[in-house]
Amino acid sequence: MREKSDLLDRYINQMVKYLSYENSITATNDLNEIIESELGEDYTYEELEAFLLTLGSPYNFSTKYEVKQNILISGKNYEIFFKYLKIMALEIILATIIYKFIGGFENKTGIINSVKILLLTVFITGVLSSFISERVKNIRMMSSLVKDFSIEELYYSKERYTKNNGEYLFMCVFSLFIFLSIIYASLSSEEALTKALQIIFFMLVLRDISRISEVYYGKFITTLSVITDVGALILLSTILKMYFYETQLRIVYYLLILTIAFDLVSTLIKLKRSMKISNNKNKSKRR
């Protein structure tokens, strides 16, 4: 039996999905006040369901609270972008300090150039990843607004997708490994290696920023995760094959491969679980 509190939570979760933290609080409070003024405090599940249907898609309600910060990104994606920049700035400092103890700072000019490469890589990657997440968000919202809203959509999304909040931790781990490798490649004048590491970094950041933006592991996020993880693993395997005897940071590549492989397996498990849920749902409908 469905509960009215669960239905309202599902609606709110979708409503605030792309809103900034402050706007999500405001929107939630306003919705609760509207429901209480229209239905009172002791309303039934059926009354709430009928009222939500009159409101329409959760995105329809949330658009009143979305503020465009700039042309590229808005709302929660804007917050994610600047949180990403802060984390990456700390990671660059940490990677530089660690490399000092590993390889020393004999070439100060090279270190400065390496930091410049890292800063440029971080900024361009963040802008592109956030821009793609914003486009995905706009497409999802528009597709939802042009079709009739159904209460079943709320239950489908909650059963099908799994919420995950560990992306920032993964981002900290893999970025440190990649930054150490980029510093080494830059100091060794290995331009091809540096480009390959930048591509790997972009793929993994795109994966994690998209996850944080979308909140749930849907079809798009699962597909993107598998493609980026597999692509990164192929590039890393190629790097190890080409530079195995030259690089002093082989252990870093092995740790990075282990981190990505763990994420890939975790994603495939989520995919298998969602497919099982979908199959069980289809079987129950046939009965």
Tab-separated table of N, CA, C and O in Angstrom, residues 46-145:
chain	number	residue	atom	x	y	z
A	46	GLU	N	-5.197	9.719	-1.840
A	46	GLU	CA	-5.903	10.008	-3.085
A	46	GLU	C	-6.032	11.509	-3.328
A	46	GLU	O	-5.899	11.983	-4.466
A	47	GLU	N	-6.277	12.266	-2.266
A	47	GLU	CA	-6.376	13.724	-2.395
A	47	GLU	C	-5.036	14.334	-2.801
A	47	GLU	O	-4.981	15.235	-3.643
A	48	LEU	N	-3.967	13.838	-2.190
A	48	LEU	CA	-2.636	14.327	-2.536
A	48	LEU	C	-2.290	13.980	-3.981
A	48	LEU	O	-1.754	14.811	-4.719
A	49	GLU	N	-2.606	12.774	-4.389
A	49	GLU	CA	-2.323	12.343	-5.761
A	49	GLU	C	-3.056	13.228	-6.767
A	49	GLU	O	-2.467	13.679	-7.766
A	50	ALA	N	-4.324	13.493	-6.502
A	50	ALA	CA	-5.112	14.337	-7.403
A	50	ALA	C	-4.559	15.762	-7.449
A	50	ALA	O	-4.498	16.384	-8.513
A	51	PHE	N	-4.118	16.271	-6.296
A	51	PHE	CA	-3.590	17.632	-6.244
A	51	PHE	C	-2.265	17.741	-7.001
A	51	PHE	O	-2.032	18.727	-7.715
A	52	LEU	N	-1.391	16.738	-6.848
A	52	LEU	CA	-0.104	16.746	-7.553
A	52	LEU	C	-0.303	16.662	-9.061
A	52	LEU	O	0.461	17.242	-9.832
A	53	LEU	N	-1.332	15.943	-9.460
A	53	LEU	CA	-1.641	15.856	-10.889
A	53	LEU	C	-2.060	17.216	-11.443
A	53	LEU	O	-1.755	17.557	-12.590
A	54	THR	N	-2.752	18.007	-10.622
A	54	THR	CA	-3.139	19.346	-11.065
A	54	THR	C	-1.918	20.273	-11.147
A	54	THR	O	-1.865	21.172	-11.989
A	55	LEU	N	-0.936	20.050	-10.268
A	55	LEU	CA	0.300	20.841	-10.327
A	55	LEU	C	1.125	20.491	-11.554
A	55	LEU	O	1.838	21.325	-12.103
A	56	GLY	N	1.046	19.219	-11.948
A	56	GLY	CA	1.800	18.762	-13.114
A	56	GLY	C	3.189	18.269	-12.751
A	56	GLY	O	3.484	17.971	-11.592
A	57	SER	N	4.048	18.208	-13.716
A	57	SER	CA	5.400	17.693	-13.528
A	57	SER	C	6.139	18.448	-12.418
A	57	SER	O	5.984	19.662	-12.281
A	58	PRO	N	6.934	17.743	-11.622
A	58	PRO	CA	7.744	18.423	-10.591
A	58	PRO	C	8.643	19.497	-11.185
A	58	PRO	O	8.911	20.515	-10.548
A	59	TYR	N	9.109	19.283	-12.420
A	59	TYR	CA	9.957	20.274	-13.081
A	59	TYR	C	9.179	21.550	-13.380
A	59	TYR	O	9.751	22.635	-13.416
A	60	ASN	N	7.875	21.412	-13.607
A	60	ASN	CA	7.040	22.575	-13.871
A	60	ASN	C	7.020	23.491	-12.653
A	60	ASN	O	7.069	24.715	-12.777
A	61	PHE	N	6.962	22.901	-11.480
A	61	PHE	CA	6.961	23.674	-10.235
A	61	PHE	C	8.345	24.264	-9.957
A	61	PHE	O	8.476	25.395	-9.494
A	62	SER	N	9.406	23.499	-10.270
A	62	SER	CA	10.764	23.922	-9.925
A	62	SER	C	11.281	25.061	-10.803
A	62	SER	O	12.176	25.800	-10.398
A	63	THR	N	10.727	25.217	-12.004
A	63	THR	CA	11.216	26.269	-12.910
A	63	THR	C	11.016	27.668	-12.338
A	63	THR	O	11.730	28.600	-12.720
A	64	LYS	N	10.093	27.810	-11.401
A	64	LYS	CA	9.853	29.120	-10.781
A	64	LYS	C	11.003	29.526	-9.863
A	64	LYS	O	11.136	30.698	-9.508
A	65	TYR	N	11.809	28.550	-9.467
A	65	TYR	CA	12.871	28.815	-8.493
A	65	TYR	C	14.273	28.728	-9.099
A	65	TYR	O	15.250	28.901	-8.393
A	66	GLU	N	14.343	28.461	-10.371
A	66	GLU	CA	15.651	28.344	-11.011
A	66	GLU	C	16.140	29.719	-11.456
A	66	GLU	O	15.429	30.445	-12.129
A	67	VAL	N	17.383	30.023	-11.074
A	67	VAL	CA	17.994	31.292	-11.444
A	67	VAL	C	19.204	31.013	-12.312
A	67	VAL	O	20.086	30.243	-11.935
A	68	LYS	N	19.255	31.650	-13.466
A	68	LYS	CA	20.385	31.475	-14.376
A	68	LYS	C	21.577	32.304	-13.893
A	68	LYS	O	21.524	33.525	-13.897
A	69	GLN	N	22.655	31.598	-13.456
A	69	GLN	CA	23.848	32.321	-13.032
A	69	GLN	C	24.641	32.843	-14.225
A	69	GLN	O	25.219	33.908	-14.183
A	70	ASN	N	24.700	32.071	-15.288
A	70	ASN	CA	25.375	32.511	-16.507
A	70	ASN	C	24.811	31.737	-17.686
A	70	ASN	O	23.860	30.976	-17.543
A	71	ILE	N	25.420	31.921	-18.855
A	71	ILE	CA	24.891	31.307	-20.071
A	71	ILE	C	25.064	29.790	-20.056
A	71	ILE	O	24.207	29.057	-20.523
A	72	LEU	N	26.169	29.307	-19.486
A	72	LEU	CA	26.518	27.897	-19.606
A	72	LEU	C	25.790	27.006	-18.608
A	72	LEU	O	25.229	25.986	-18.976
A	73	ILE	N	25.815	27.382	-17.334
A	73	ILE	CA	25.294	26.492	-16.291
A	73	ILE	C	24.429	27.266	-15.308
A	73	ILE	O	24.567	28.480	-15.169
A	74	SER	N	23.556	26.548	-14.587
A	74	SER	CA	22.661	27.200	-13.638
A	74	SER	C	22.294	26.242	-12.525
A	74	SER	O	22.565	25.040	-12.589
A	75	GLY	N	21.675	26.798	-11.493
A	75	GLY	CA	21.151	25.988	-10.411
A	75	GLY	C	22.196	25.119	-9.734
A	75	GLY	O	23.298	25.572	-9.400
A	76	LYS	N	21.862	23.855	-9.536
A	76	LYS	CA	22.766	22.934	-8.850
A	76	LYS	C	24.056	22.724	-9.624
A	76	LYS	O	25.128	22.557	-9.031
A	77	ASN	N	23.986	22.713	-10.948
A	77	ASN	CA	25.194	22.534	-11.753
A	77	ASN	C	26.202	23.659	-11.520
A	77	ASN	O	27.418	23.432	-11.594
A	78	TYR	N	25.710	24.847	-11.248
A	78	TYR	CA	26.584	25.978	-10.933
A	78	TYR	C	27.320	25.728	-9.622
A	78	TYR	O	28.530	25.978	-9.514
A	79	GLU	N	26.612	25.212	-8.621
A	79	GLU	CA	27.226	24.889	-7.335
A	79	GLU	C	28.235	23.748	-7.480
A	79	GLU	O	29.312	23.771	-6.875
A	80	ILE	N	27.875	22.735	-8.265
A	80	ILE	CA	28.768	21.598	-8.487
A	80	ILE	C	30.069	22.056	-9.133
A	80	ILE	O	31.158	21.603	-8.745
A	81	PHE	N	29.964	22.954	-10.105
A	81	PHE	CA	31.138	23.431	-10.823
A	81	PHE	C	32.139	24.101	-9.886
A	81	PHE	O	33.342	23.805	-9.928
A	82	PHE	N	31.662	24.977	-9.016
A	82	PHE	CA	32.583	25.684	-8.129
A	82	PHE	C	33.091	24.787	-6.996
A	82	PHE	O	34.228	24.968	-6.529
A	83	LYS	N	32.309	23.836	-6.587
A	83	LYS	CA	32.813	22.865	-5.609
A	83	LYS	C	33.903	22.016	-6.237
A	83	LYS	O	34.925	21.713	-5.607
A	84	TYR	N	33.703	21.646	-7.488
A	84	TYR	CA	34.710	20.895	-8.247
A	84	TYR	C	36.007	21.689	-8.349
A	84	TYR	O	37.100	21.153	-8.138
A	85	LEU	N	35.932	22.990	-8.659
A	85	LEU	CA	37.122	23.823	-8.782
A	85	LEU	C	37.881	23.899	-7.464
A	85	LEU	O	39.122	23.841	-7.436
A	86	LYS	N	37.160	24.017	-6.354
A	86	LYS	CA	37.815	24.084	-5.040
A	86	LYS	C	38.543	22.778	-4.725
A	86	LYS	O	39.685	22.787	-4.243
A	87	ILE	N	37.877	21.666	-5.005
A	87	ILE	CA	38.486	20.364	-4.742
A	87	ILE	C	39.732	20.171	-5.598
A	87	ILE	O	40.783	19.720	-5.112
A	88	MET	N	39.620	20.517	-6.874
A	88	MET	CA	40.753	20.325	-7.780
A	88	MET	C	41.924	21.240	-7.432
A	88	MET	O	43.089	20.853	-7.600
A	89	ALA	N	41.650	22.444	-6.944
A	89	ALA	CA	42.732	23.347	-6.531
A	89	ALA	C	43.521	22.728	-5.378
A	89	ALA	O	44.762	22.750	-5.367
A	90	LEU	N	42.803	22.156	-4.427
A	90	LEU	CA	43.462	21.475	-3.304
A	90	LEU	C	44.227	20.243	-3.784
A	90	LEU	O	45.333	19.952	-3.285
A	91	GLU	N	43.666	19.533	-4.754
A	91	GLU	CA	44.328	18.337	-5.284
A	91	GLU	C	45.619	18.691	-6.020
A	91	GLU	O	46.612	17.957	-5.936
A	92	ILE	N	45.624	19.809	-6.730
A	92	ILE	CA	46.836	20.258	-7.430
A	92	ILE	C	47.940	20.574	-6.417
A	92	ILE	O	49.107	20.195	-6.596
A	93	ILE	N	47.573	21.284	-5.351
A	93	ILE	CA	48.546	21.601	-4.297
A	93	ILE	C	49.087	20.324	-3.663
A	93	ILE	O	50.306	20.165	-3.469
A	94	LEU	N	48.187	19.391	-3.354
A	94	LEU	CA	48.593	18.132	-2.726
A	94	LEU	C	49.488	17.314	-3.651
A	94	LEU	O	50.519	16.766	-3.209
A	95	ALA	N	49.135	17.242	-4.930
A	95	ALA	CA	49.939	16.477	-5.889
A	95	ALA	C	51.332	17.080	-6.031
A	95	ALA	O	52.330	16.356	-6.130
A	96	THR	N	51.402	18.417	-6.036
A	96	THR	CA	52.703	19.088	-6.157
A	96	THR	C	53.583	18.797	-4.941
A	96	THR	O	54.790	18.545	-5.081
A	97	ILE	N	52.983	18.838	-3.759
A	97	ILE	CA	53.734	18.552	-2.529
A	97	ILE	C	54.232	17.104	-2.517
A	97	ILE	O	55.394	16.825	-2.175
A	98	ILE	N	53.352	16.171	-2.898
A	98	ILE	CA	53.732	14.750	-2.922
A	98	ILE	C	54.851	14.517	-3.924
A	98	ILE	O	55.809	13.780	-3.646
A	99	TYR	N	54.746	15.167	-5.087
A	99	TYR	CA	55.781	14.975	-6.105
A	99	TYR	C	57.136	15.519	-5.639
A	99	TYR	O	58.188	15.019	-6.039
A	100	LYS	N	57.098	16.532	-4.798
A	100	LYS	CA	58.344	17.085	-4.248
A	100	LYS	C	59.115	16.002	-3.495
A	100	LYS	O	60.348	15.904	-3.595
A	101	PHE	N	58.381	15.169	-2.729
A	101	PHE	CA	59.035	14.116	-1.957
A	101	PHE	C	59.401	12.914	-2.825
A	101	PHE	O	60.322	12.162	-2.504
A	102	ILE	N	58.687	12.761	-3.944
A	102	ILE	CA	58.980	11.625	-4.837
A	102	ILE	C	60.141	11.938	-5.769
A	102	ILE	O	61.101	11.171	-5.871
A	103	GLY	N	60.060	13.083	-6.475
A	103	GLY	CA	61.064	13.385	-7.495
A	103	GLY	C	61.872	14.623	-7.256
A	103	GLY	O	62.823	14.897	-7.986
A	104	GLY	N	61.515	15.419	-6.245
A	104	GLY	CA	62.251	16.639	-5.985
A	104	GLY	C	61.830	17.776	-6.899
A	104	GLY	O	61.033	17.600	-7.824
A	105	PHE	N	62.382	18.965	-6.642
A	105	PHE	CA	62.041	20.164	-7.404
A	105	PHE	C	63.280	20.762	-8.079
A	105	PHE	O	63.520	21.958	-8.049
A	106	GLU	N	64.081	19.911	-8.678
A	106	GLU	CA	65.295	20.425	-9.324
A	106	GLU	C	64.944	21.388	-10.456
A	106	GLU	O	65.597	22.407	-10.650
A	107	ASN	N	63.897	21.044	-11.210
A	107	ASN	CA	63.479	21.867	-12.341
A	107	ASN	C	62.273	22.712	-11.932
A	107	ASN	O	61.119	22.333	-12.141
A	108	LYS	N	62.541	23.884	-11.341
A	108	LYS	CA	61.457	24.733	-10.843
A	108	LYS	C	60.592	25.277	-11.983
A	108	LYS	O	59.372	25.390	-11.848
A	109	THR	N	61.231	25.605	-13.103
A	109	THR	CA	60.469	26.095	-14.254
A	109	THR	C	59.522	25.019	-14.772
A	109	THR	O	58.370	25.305	-15.136
A	110	GLY	N	60.006	23.780	-14.797
A	110	GLY	CA	59.172	22.659	-15.234
A	110	GLY	C	57.988	22.441	-14.316
A	110	GLY	O	56.873	22.142	-14.774
A	111	ILE	N	58.198	22.584	-13.022
A	111	ILE	CA	57.109	22.425	-12.053
A	111	ILE	C	56.045	23.496	-12.261
A	111	ILE	O	54.842	23.225	-12.243
A	112	ILE	N	56.492	24.743	-12.476
A	112	ILE	CA	55.544	25.841	-12.710
A	112	ILE	C	54.733	25.575	-13.973
A	112	ILE	O	53.505	25.777	-13.995
A	113	ASN	N	55.385	25.106	-15.024
A	113	ASN	CA	54.678	24.777	-16.267
A	113	ASN	C	53.694	23.623	-16.050
A	113	ASN	O	52.598	23.622	-16.623
A	114	SER	N	54.089	22.653	-15.232
A	114	SER	CA	53.210	21.519	-14.939
A	114	SER	C	51.952	21.975	-14.213
A	114	SER	O	50.840	21.526	-14.517
A	115	VAL	N	52.127	22.890	-13.249
A	115	VAL	CA	50.975	23.422	-12.511
A	115	VAL	C	50.055	24.200	-13.451
A	115	VAL	O	48.821	24.115	-13.345
A	116	LYS	N	50.639	24.954	-14.375
A	116	LYS	CA	49.829	25.679	-15.364
A	116	LYS	C	49.009	24.712	-16.213
A	116	LYS	O	47.829	24.957	-16.502
A	117	ILE	N	49.644	23.605	-16.624
A	117	ILE	CA	48.941	22.590	-17.415
A	117	ILE	C	47.786	21.999	-16.610
A	117	ILE	O	46.670	21.808	-17.125
A	118	LEU	N	48.037	21.740	-15.330
A	118	LEU	CA	46.993	21.172	-14.466
A	118	LEU	C	45.831	22.148	-14.298
A	118	LEU	O	44.656	21.751	-14.381
A	119	LEU	N	46.134	23.417	-14.069
A	119	LEU	CA	45.082	24.418	-13.891
A	119	LEU	C	44.234	24.555	-15.154
A	119	LEU	O	42.999	24.628	-15.082
A	120	LEU	N	44.883	24.584	-16.306
A	120	LEU	CA	44.164	24.691	-17.574
A	120	LEU	C	43.306	23.453	-17.815
A	120	LEU	O	42.150	23.552	-18.259
A	121	THR	N	43.868	22.289	-17.516
A	121	THR	CA	43.141	21.023	-17.686
A	121	THR	C	41.903	20.981	-16.807
A	121	THR	O	40.812	20.605	-17.249
A	122	VAL	N	42.077	21.394	-15.548
A	122	VAL	CA	40.964	21.394	-14.595
A	122	VAL	C	39.856	22.337	-15.044
A	122	VAL	O	38.666	21.984	-15.031
A	123	PHE	N	40.216	23.546	-15.466
A	123	PHE	CA	39.205	24.537	-15.843
A	123	PHE	C	38.447	24.112	-17.102
A	123	PHE	O	37.201	24.124	-17.115
A	124	ILE	N	39.160	23.730	-18.143
A	124	ILE	CA	38.507	23.340	-19.400
A	124	ILE	C	37.632	22.115	-19.190
A	124	ILE	O	36.494	22.050	-19.670
A	125	THR	N	38.157	21.136	-18.456
A	125	THR	CA	37.384	19.918	-18.183
A	125	THR	C	36.117	20.231	-17.397
A	125	THR	O	35.038	19.723	-17.704
A	126	GLY	N	36.239	21.093	-16.392
A	126	GLY	CA	35.074	21.460	-15.583
A	126	GLY	C	34.012	22.178	-16.387
A	126	GLY	O	32.813	21.892	-16.250
A	127	VAL	N	34.426	23.113	-17.233
A	127	VAL	CA	33.471	23.868	-18.056
A	127	VAL	C	32.746	22.947	-19.034
A	127	VAL	O	31.517	22.997	-19.158
A	128	LEU	N	33.503	22.095	-19.728
A	128	LEU	CA	32.890	21.188	-20.712
A	128	LEU	C	31.946	20.198	-20.041
A	128	LEU	O	30.833	19.959	-20.521
A	129	SER	N	32.376	19.611	-18.915
A	129	SER	CA	31.546	18.623	-18.211
A	129	SER	C	30.269	19.264	-17.677
A	129	SER	O	29.182	18.682	-17.778
A	130	SER	N	30.395	20.466	-17.107
A	130	SER	CA	29.219	21.169	-16.572
A	130	SER	C	28.276	21.581	-17.696
A	130	SER	O	27.044	21.530	-17.539
A	131	PHE	N	28.847	22.000	-18.829
A	131	PHE	CA	28.022	22.387	-19.977
A	131	PHE	C	27.225	21.195	-20.488
A	131	PHE	O	26.030	21.306	-20.780
A	132	ILE	N	27.867	20.024	-20.577
A	132	ILE	CA	27.171	18.817	-21.038
A	132	ILE	C	26.077	18.426	-20.051
A	132	ILE	O	24.953	18.081	-20.448
A	133	SER	N	26.374	18.498	-18.749
A	133	SER	CA	25.368	18.175	-17.728
A	133	SER	C	24.182	19.119	-17.800
A	133	SER	O	23.032	18.719	-17.612
A	134	GLU	N	24.469	20.399	-18.093
A	134	GLU	CA	23.391	21.389	-18.216
A	134	GLU	C	22.508	21.099	-19.414
A	134	GLU	O	21.284	21.221	-19.349
A	135	ARG	N	23.111	20.678	-20.522
A	135	ARG	CA	22.335	20.347	-21.714
A	135	ARG	C	21.457	19.122	-21.457
A	135	ARG	O	20.303	19.065	-21.884
A	136	VAL	N	22.021	18.121	-20.789
A	136	VAL	CA	21.244	16.927	-20.443
A	136	VAL	C	20.070	17.303	-19.555
A	136	VAL	O	18.935	16.840	-19.736
A	137	LYS	N	20.324	18.162	-18.586
A	137	LYS	CA	19.274	18.637	-17.685
A	137	LYS	C	18.150	19.324	-18.460
A	137	LYS	O	16.963	19.033	-18.238
A	138	ASN	N	18.510	20.229	-19.373
A	138	ASN	CA	17.496	20.957	-20.158
A	138	ASN	C	16.666	20.019	-21.027
A	138	ASN	O	15.452	20.180	-21.157
A	139	ILE	N	17.335	19.022	-21.619
A	139	ILE	CA	16.624	18.051	-22.459
A	139	ILE	C	15.637	17.245	-21.623
A	139	ILE	O	14.483	17.027	-22.018
A	140	ARG	N	16.082	16.811	-20.443
A	140	ARG	CA	15.214	16.023	-19.559
A	140	ARG	C	14.008	16.838	-19.108
A	140	ARG	O	12.881	16.349	-19.081
A	141	MET	N	14.253	18.084	-18.730
A	141	MET	CA	13.162	18.926	-18.255
A	141	MET	C	12.168	19.223	-19.367
A	141	MET	O	10.952	19.159	-19.159
A	142	MET	N	12.671	19.531	-20.555
A	142	MET	CA	11.776	19.847	-21.673
A	142	MET	C	10.948	18.635	-22.081
A	142	MET	O	9.751	18.746	-22.347
A	143	SER	N	11.590	17.465	-22.133
A	143	SER	CA	10.861	16.256	-22.515
A	143	SER	C	9.789	15.915	-21.494
A	143	SER	O	8.727	15.376	-21.836
A	144	SER	N	10.067	16.236	-20.218
A	144	SER	CA	9.075	15.972	-19.173
A	144	SER	C	7.918	16.956	-19.234
A	144	SER	O	6.765	16.598	-18.972
A	145	LEU	N	8.209	18.199	-19.592
A	145	LEU	CA	7.175	19.237	-19.602
A	145	LEU	C	6.222	19.140	-20.795
A	145	LEU	O	5.092	19.613	-20.724
